[in-house]
JSON list of C-alpha atoms in Angstrom, two decimals:
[
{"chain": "C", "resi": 1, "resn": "UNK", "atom": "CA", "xyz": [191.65, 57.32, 127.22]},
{"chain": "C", "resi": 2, "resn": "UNK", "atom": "CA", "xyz": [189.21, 54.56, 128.73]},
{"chain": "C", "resi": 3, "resn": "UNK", "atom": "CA", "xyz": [186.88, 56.44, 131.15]},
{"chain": "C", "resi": 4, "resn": "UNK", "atom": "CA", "xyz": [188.20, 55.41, 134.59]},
{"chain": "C", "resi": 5, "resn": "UNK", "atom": "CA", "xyz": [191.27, 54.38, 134.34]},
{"chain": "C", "resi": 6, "resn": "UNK", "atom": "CA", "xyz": [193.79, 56.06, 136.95]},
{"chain": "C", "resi": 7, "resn": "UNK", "atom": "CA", "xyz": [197.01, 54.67, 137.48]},
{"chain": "C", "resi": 8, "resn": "UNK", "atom": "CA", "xyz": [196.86, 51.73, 135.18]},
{"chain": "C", "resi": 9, "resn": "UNK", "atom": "CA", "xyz": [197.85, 54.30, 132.51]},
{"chain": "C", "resi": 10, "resn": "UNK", "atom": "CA", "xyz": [201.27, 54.37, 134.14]},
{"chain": "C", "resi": 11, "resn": "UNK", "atom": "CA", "xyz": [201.80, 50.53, 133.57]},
{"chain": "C", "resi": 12, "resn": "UNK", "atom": "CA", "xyz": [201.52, 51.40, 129.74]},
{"chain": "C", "resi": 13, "resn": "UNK", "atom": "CA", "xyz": [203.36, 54.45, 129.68]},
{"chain": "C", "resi": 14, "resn": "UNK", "atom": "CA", "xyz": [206.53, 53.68, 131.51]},
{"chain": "C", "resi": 15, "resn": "UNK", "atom": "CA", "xyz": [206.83, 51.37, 128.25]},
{"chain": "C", "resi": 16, "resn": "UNK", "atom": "CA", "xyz": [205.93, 53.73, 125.65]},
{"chain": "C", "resi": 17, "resn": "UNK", "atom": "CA", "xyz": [208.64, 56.46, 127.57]},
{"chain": "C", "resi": 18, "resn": "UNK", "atom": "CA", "xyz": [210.86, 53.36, 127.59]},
{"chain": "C", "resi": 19, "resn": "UNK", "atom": "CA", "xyz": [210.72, 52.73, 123.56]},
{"chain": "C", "resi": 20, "resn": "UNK", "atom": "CA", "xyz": [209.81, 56.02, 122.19]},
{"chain": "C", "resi": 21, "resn": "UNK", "atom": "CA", "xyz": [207.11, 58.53, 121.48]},
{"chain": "C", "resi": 22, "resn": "UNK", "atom": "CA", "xyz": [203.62, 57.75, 120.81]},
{"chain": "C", "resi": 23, "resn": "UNK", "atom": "CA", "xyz": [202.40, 57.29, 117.09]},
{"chain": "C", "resi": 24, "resn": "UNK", "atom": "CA", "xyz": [198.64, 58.30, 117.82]},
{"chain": "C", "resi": 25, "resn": "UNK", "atom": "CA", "xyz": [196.43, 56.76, 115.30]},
{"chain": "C", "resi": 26, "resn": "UNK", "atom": "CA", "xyz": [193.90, 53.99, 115.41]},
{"chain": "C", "resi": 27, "resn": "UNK", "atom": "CA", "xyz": [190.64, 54.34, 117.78]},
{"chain": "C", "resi": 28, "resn": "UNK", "atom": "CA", "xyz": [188.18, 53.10, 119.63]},
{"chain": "C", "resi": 29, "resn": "UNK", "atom": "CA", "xyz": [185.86, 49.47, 118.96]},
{"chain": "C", "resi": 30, "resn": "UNK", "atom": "CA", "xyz": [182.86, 49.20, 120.65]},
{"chain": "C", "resi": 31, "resn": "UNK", "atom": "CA", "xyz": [182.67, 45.83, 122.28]},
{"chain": "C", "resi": 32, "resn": "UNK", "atom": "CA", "xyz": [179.77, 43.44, 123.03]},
{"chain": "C", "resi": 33, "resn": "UNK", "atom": "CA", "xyz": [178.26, 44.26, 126.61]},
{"chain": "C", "resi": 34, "resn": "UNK", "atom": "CA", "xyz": [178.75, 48.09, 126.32]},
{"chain": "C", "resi": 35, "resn": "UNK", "atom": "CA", "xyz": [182.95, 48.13, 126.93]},
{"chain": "C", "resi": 36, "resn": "UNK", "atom": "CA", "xyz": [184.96, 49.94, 124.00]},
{"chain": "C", "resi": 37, "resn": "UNK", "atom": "CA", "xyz": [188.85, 49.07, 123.47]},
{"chain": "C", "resi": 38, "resn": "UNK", "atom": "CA", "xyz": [191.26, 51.67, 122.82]},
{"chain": "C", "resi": 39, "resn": "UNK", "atom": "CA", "xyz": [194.06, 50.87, 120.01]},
{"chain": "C", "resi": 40, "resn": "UNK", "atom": "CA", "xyz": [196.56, 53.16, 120.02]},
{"chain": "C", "resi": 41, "resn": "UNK", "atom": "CA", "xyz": [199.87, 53.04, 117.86]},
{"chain": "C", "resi": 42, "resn": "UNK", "atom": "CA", "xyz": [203.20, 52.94, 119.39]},
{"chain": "C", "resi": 43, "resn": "UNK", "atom": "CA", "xyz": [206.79, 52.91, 118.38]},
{"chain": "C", "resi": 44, "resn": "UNK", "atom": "CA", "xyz": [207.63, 49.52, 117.19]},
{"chain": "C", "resi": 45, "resn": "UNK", "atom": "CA", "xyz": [210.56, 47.27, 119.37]},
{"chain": "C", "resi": 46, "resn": "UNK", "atom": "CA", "xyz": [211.20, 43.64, 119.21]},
{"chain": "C", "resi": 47, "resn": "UNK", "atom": "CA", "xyz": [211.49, 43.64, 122.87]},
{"chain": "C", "resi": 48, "resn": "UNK", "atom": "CA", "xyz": [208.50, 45.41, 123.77]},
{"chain": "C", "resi": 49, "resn": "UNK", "atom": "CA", "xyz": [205.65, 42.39, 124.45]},
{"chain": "C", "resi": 50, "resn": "UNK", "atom": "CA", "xyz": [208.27, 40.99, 127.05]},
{"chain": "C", "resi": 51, "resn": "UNK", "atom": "CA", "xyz": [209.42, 44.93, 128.34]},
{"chain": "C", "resi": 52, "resn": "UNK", "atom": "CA", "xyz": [205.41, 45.51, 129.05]},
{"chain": "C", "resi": 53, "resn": "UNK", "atom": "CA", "xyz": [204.65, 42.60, 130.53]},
{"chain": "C", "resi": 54, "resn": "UNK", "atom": "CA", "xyz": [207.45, 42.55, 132.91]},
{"chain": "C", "resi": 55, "resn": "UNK", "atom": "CA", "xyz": [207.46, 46.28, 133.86]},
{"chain": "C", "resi": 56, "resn": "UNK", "atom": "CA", "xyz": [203.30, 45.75, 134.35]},
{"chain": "C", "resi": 57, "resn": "UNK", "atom": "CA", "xyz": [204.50, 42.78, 136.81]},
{"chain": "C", "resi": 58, "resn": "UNK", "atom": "CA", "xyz": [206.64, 44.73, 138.55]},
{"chain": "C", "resi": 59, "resn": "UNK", "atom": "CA", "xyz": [204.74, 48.36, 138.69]},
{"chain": "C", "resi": 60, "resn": "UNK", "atom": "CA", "xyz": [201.50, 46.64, 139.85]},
{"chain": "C", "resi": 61, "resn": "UNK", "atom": "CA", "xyz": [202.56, 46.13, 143.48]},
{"chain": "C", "resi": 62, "resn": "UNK", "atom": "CA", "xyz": [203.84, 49.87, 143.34]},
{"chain": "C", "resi": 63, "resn": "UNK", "atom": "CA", "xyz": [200.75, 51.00, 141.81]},
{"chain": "C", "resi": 64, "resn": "UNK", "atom": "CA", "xyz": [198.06, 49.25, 143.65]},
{"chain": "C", "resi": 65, "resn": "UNK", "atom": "CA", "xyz": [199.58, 47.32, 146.64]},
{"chain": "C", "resi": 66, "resn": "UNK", "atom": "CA", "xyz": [196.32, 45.12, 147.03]},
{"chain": "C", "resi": 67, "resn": "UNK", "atom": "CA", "xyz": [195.51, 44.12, 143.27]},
{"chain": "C", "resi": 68, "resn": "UNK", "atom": "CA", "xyz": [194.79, 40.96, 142.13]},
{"chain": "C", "resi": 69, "resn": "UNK", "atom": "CA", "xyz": [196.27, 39.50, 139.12]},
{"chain": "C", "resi": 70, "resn": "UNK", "atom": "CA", "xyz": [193.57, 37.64, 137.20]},
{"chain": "C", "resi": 71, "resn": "UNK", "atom": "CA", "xyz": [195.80, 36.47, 134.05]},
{"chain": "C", "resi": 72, "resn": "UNK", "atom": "CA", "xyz": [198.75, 37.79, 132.26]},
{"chain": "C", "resi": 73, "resn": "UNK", "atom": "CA", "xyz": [200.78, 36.58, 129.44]},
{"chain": "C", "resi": 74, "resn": "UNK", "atom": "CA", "xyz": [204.28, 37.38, 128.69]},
{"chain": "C", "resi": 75, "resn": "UNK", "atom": "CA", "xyz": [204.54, 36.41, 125.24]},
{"chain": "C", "resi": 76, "resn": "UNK", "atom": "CA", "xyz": [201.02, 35.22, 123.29]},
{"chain": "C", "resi": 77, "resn": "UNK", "atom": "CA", "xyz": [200.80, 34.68, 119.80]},
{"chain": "C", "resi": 78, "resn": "UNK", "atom": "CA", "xyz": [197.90, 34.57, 117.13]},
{"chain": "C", "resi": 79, "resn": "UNK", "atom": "CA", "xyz": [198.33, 34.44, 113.72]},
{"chain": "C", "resi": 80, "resn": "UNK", "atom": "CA", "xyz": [201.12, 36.34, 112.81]},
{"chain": "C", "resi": 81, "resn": "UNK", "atom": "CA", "xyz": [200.87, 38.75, 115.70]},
{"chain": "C", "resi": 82, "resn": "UNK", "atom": "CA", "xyz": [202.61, 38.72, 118.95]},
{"chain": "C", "resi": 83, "resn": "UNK", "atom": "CA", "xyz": [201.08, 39.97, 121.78]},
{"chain": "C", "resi": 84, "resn": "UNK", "atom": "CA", "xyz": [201.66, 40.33, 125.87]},
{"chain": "C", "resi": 85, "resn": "UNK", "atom": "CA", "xyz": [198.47, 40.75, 127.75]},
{"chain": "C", "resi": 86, "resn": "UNK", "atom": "CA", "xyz": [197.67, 41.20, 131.62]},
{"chain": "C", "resi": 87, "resn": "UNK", "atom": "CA", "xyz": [194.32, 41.53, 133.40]},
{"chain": "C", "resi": 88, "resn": "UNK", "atom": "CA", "xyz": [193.77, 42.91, 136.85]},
{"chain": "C", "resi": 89, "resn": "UNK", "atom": "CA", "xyz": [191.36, 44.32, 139.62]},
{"chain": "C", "resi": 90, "resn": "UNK", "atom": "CA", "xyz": [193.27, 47.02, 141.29]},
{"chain": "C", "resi": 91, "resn": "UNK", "atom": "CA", "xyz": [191.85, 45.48, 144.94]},
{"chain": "C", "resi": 92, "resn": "UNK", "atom": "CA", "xyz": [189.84, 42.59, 145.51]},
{"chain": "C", "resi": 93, "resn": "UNK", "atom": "CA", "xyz": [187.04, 44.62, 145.96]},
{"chain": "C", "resi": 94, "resn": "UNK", "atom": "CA", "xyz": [186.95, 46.47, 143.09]},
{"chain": "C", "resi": 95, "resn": "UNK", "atom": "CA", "xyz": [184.41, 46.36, 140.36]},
{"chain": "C", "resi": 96, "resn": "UNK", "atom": "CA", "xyz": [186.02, 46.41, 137.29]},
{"chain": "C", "resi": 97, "resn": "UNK", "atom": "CA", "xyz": [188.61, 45.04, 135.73]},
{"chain": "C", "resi": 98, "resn": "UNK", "atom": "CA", "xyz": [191.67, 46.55, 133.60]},
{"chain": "C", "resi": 99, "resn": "UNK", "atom": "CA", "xyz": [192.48, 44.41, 130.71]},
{"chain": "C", "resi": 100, "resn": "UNK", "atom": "CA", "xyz": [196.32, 45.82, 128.84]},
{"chain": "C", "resi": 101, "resn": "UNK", "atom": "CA", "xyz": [198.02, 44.44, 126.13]},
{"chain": "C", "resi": 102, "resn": "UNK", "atom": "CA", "xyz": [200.72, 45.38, 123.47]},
{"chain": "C", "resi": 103, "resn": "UNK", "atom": "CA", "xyz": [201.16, 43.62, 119.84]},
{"chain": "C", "resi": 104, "resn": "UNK", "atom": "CA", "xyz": [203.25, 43.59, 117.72]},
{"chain": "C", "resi": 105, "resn": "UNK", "atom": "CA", "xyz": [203.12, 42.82, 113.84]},
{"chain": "C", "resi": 106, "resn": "UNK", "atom": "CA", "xyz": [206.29, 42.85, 111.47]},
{"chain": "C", "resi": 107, "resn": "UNK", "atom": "CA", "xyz": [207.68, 46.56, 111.62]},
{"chain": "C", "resi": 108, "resn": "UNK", "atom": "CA", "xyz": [203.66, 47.86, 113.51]},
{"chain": "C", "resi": 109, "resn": "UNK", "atom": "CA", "xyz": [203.15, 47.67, 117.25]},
{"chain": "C", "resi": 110, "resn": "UNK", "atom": "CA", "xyz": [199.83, 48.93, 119.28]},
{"chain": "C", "resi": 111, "resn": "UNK", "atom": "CA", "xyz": [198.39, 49.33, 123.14]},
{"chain": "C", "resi": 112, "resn": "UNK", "atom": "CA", "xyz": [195.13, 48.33, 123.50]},
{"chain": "C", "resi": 113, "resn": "UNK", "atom": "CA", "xyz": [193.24, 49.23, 127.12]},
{"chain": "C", "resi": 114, "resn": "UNK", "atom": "CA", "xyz": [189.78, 48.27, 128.10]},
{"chain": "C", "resi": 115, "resn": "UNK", "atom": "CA", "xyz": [188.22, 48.03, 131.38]},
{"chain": "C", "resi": 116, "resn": "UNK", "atom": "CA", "xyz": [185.66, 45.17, 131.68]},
{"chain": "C", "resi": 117, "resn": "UNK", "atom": "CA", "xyz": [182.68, 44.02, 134.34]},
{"chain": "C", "resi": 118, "resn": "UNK", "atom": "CA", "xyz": [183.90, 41.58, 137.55]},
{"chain": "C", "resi": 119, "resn": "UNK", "atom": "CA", "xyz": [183.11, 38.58, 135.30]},
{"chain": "C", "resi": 120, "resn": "UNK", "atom": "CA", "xyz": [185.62, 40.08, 132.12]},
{"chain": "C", "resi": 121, "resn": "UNK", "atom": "CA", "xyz": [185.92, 36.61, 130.19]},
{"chain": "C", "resi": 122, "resn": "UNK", "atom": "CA", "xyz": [183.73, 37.78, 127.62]},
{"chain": "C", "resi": 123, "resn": "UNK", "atom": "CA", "xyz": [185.36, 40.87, 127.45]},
{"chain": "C", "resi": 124, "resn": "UNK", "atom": "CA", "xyz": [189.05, 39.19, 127.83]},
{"chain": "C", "resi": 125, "resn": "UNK", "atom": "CA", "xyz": [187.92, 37.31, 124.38]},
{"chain": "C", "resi": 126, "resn": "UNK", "atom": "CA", "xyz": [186.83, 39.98, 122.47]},
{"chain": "C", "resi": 127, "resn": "UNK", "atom": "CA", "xyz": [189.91, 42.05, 123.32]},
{"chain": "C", "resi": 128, "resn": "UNK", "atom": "CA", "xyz": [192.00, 38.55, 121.78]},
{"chain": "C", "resi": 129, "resn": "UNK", "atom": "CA", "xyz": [189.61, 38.58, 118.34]},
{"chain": "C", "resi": 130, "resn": "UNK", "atom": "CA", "xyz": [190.41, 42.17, 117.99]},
{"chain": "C", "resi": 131, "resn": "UNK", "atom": "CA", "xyz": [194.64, 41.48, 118.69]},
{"chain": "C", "resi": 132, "resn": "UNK", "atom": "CA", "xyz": [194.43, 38.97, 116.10]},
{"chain": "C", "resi": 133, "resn": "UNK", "atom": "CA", "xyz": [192.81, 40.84, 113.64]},
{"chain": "C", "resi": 134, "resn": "UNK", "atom": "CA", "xyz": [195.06, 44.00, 114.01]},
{"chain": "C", "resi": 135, "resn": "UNK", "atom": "CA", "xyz": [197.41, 43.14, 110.70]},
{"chain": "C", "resi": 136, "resn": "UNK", "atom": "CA", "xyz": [194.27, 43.32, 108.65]},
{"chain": "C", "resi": 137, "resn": "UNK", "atom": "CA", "xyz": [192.57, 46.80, 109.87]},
{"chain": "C", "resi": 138, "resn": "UNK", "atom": "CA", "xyz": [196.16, 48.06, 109.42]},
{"chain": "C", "resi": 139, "resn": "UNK", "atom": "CA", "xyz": [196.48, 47.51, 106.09]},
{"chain": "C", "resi": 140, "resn": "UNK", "atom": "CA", "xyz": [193.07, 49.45, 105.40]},
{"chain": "C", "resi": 141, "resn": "UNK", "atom": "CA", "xyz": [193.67, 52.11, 108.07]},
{"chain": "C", "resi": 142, "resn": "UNK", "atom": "CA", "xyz": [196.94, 52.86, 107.92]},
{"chain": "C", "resi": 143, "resn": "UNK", "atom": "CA", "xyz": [200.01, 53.86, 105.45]}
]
């Protein structure tokens, strides 16, 4: 688990209760600037870039009533991988954001969590580069 993240965790996990148990494998990568970016396996669904991002639309309110959405994509792609991504301060006071995405690759799918300083573009970038390489570490990780 990232250190600090509270309810976020929910916005995840109502869509890995929706599509099935969790596969755990895959780790942590230690990002530029001190963040590290947790890639989890999870049960593979067609659906799920466009079931996260819209349950994450719609829990956030429920979750944290003031947050502020800083960027979210419903369907992304890069390379060969397609991804849904959404960023977030959970007030507009708050100091960090909470960067979530799921991706998906052939019959493979992941979560990946980080949480990132007030100005997270670096970190929003590095958390893309890793996405996009995901069908490579697979293939040496995994199977």
């Amino acid at each position: 688990m990232v250190r600090g993240v509270r309810g976020s965790q929910s916005l995840v996990m109502g869509v890995s209760l929706l599509l099935g148990a969790l596969a755990c494998s895959a780790g942590e990568i230690e990002l530029d600037g001190g963040g590290t970016l947790i890639v989890s396996d999870t049960a593979f669904s067609r659906i799920l870039p466009h079931a996260f991002h819209d349950q994450a639309i719609a829990s956030l309110p429920h979750l944290f009533p003031e947050h502020v959405l800083l960027t979210s994509r419903r369907s992304g792609v890069l390379g060969e991988v397609v991804y849904a991504l959404i960023c977030f301060r959970e007030s507009p006071v708050s100091d960090r954001v909470v960067i979530q995405a799921v991706a998906v690759h052939r019959d493979r799918a992941w979560r990946l969590e980080t949480e990132a300083p007030p100005r997270y573009g670096d970190t929003l970038l590095q958390v893309l580069e890793q996405i996009g390489k995901l069908p490579r570490e697979s293939r040496t990780t995994h199977r």
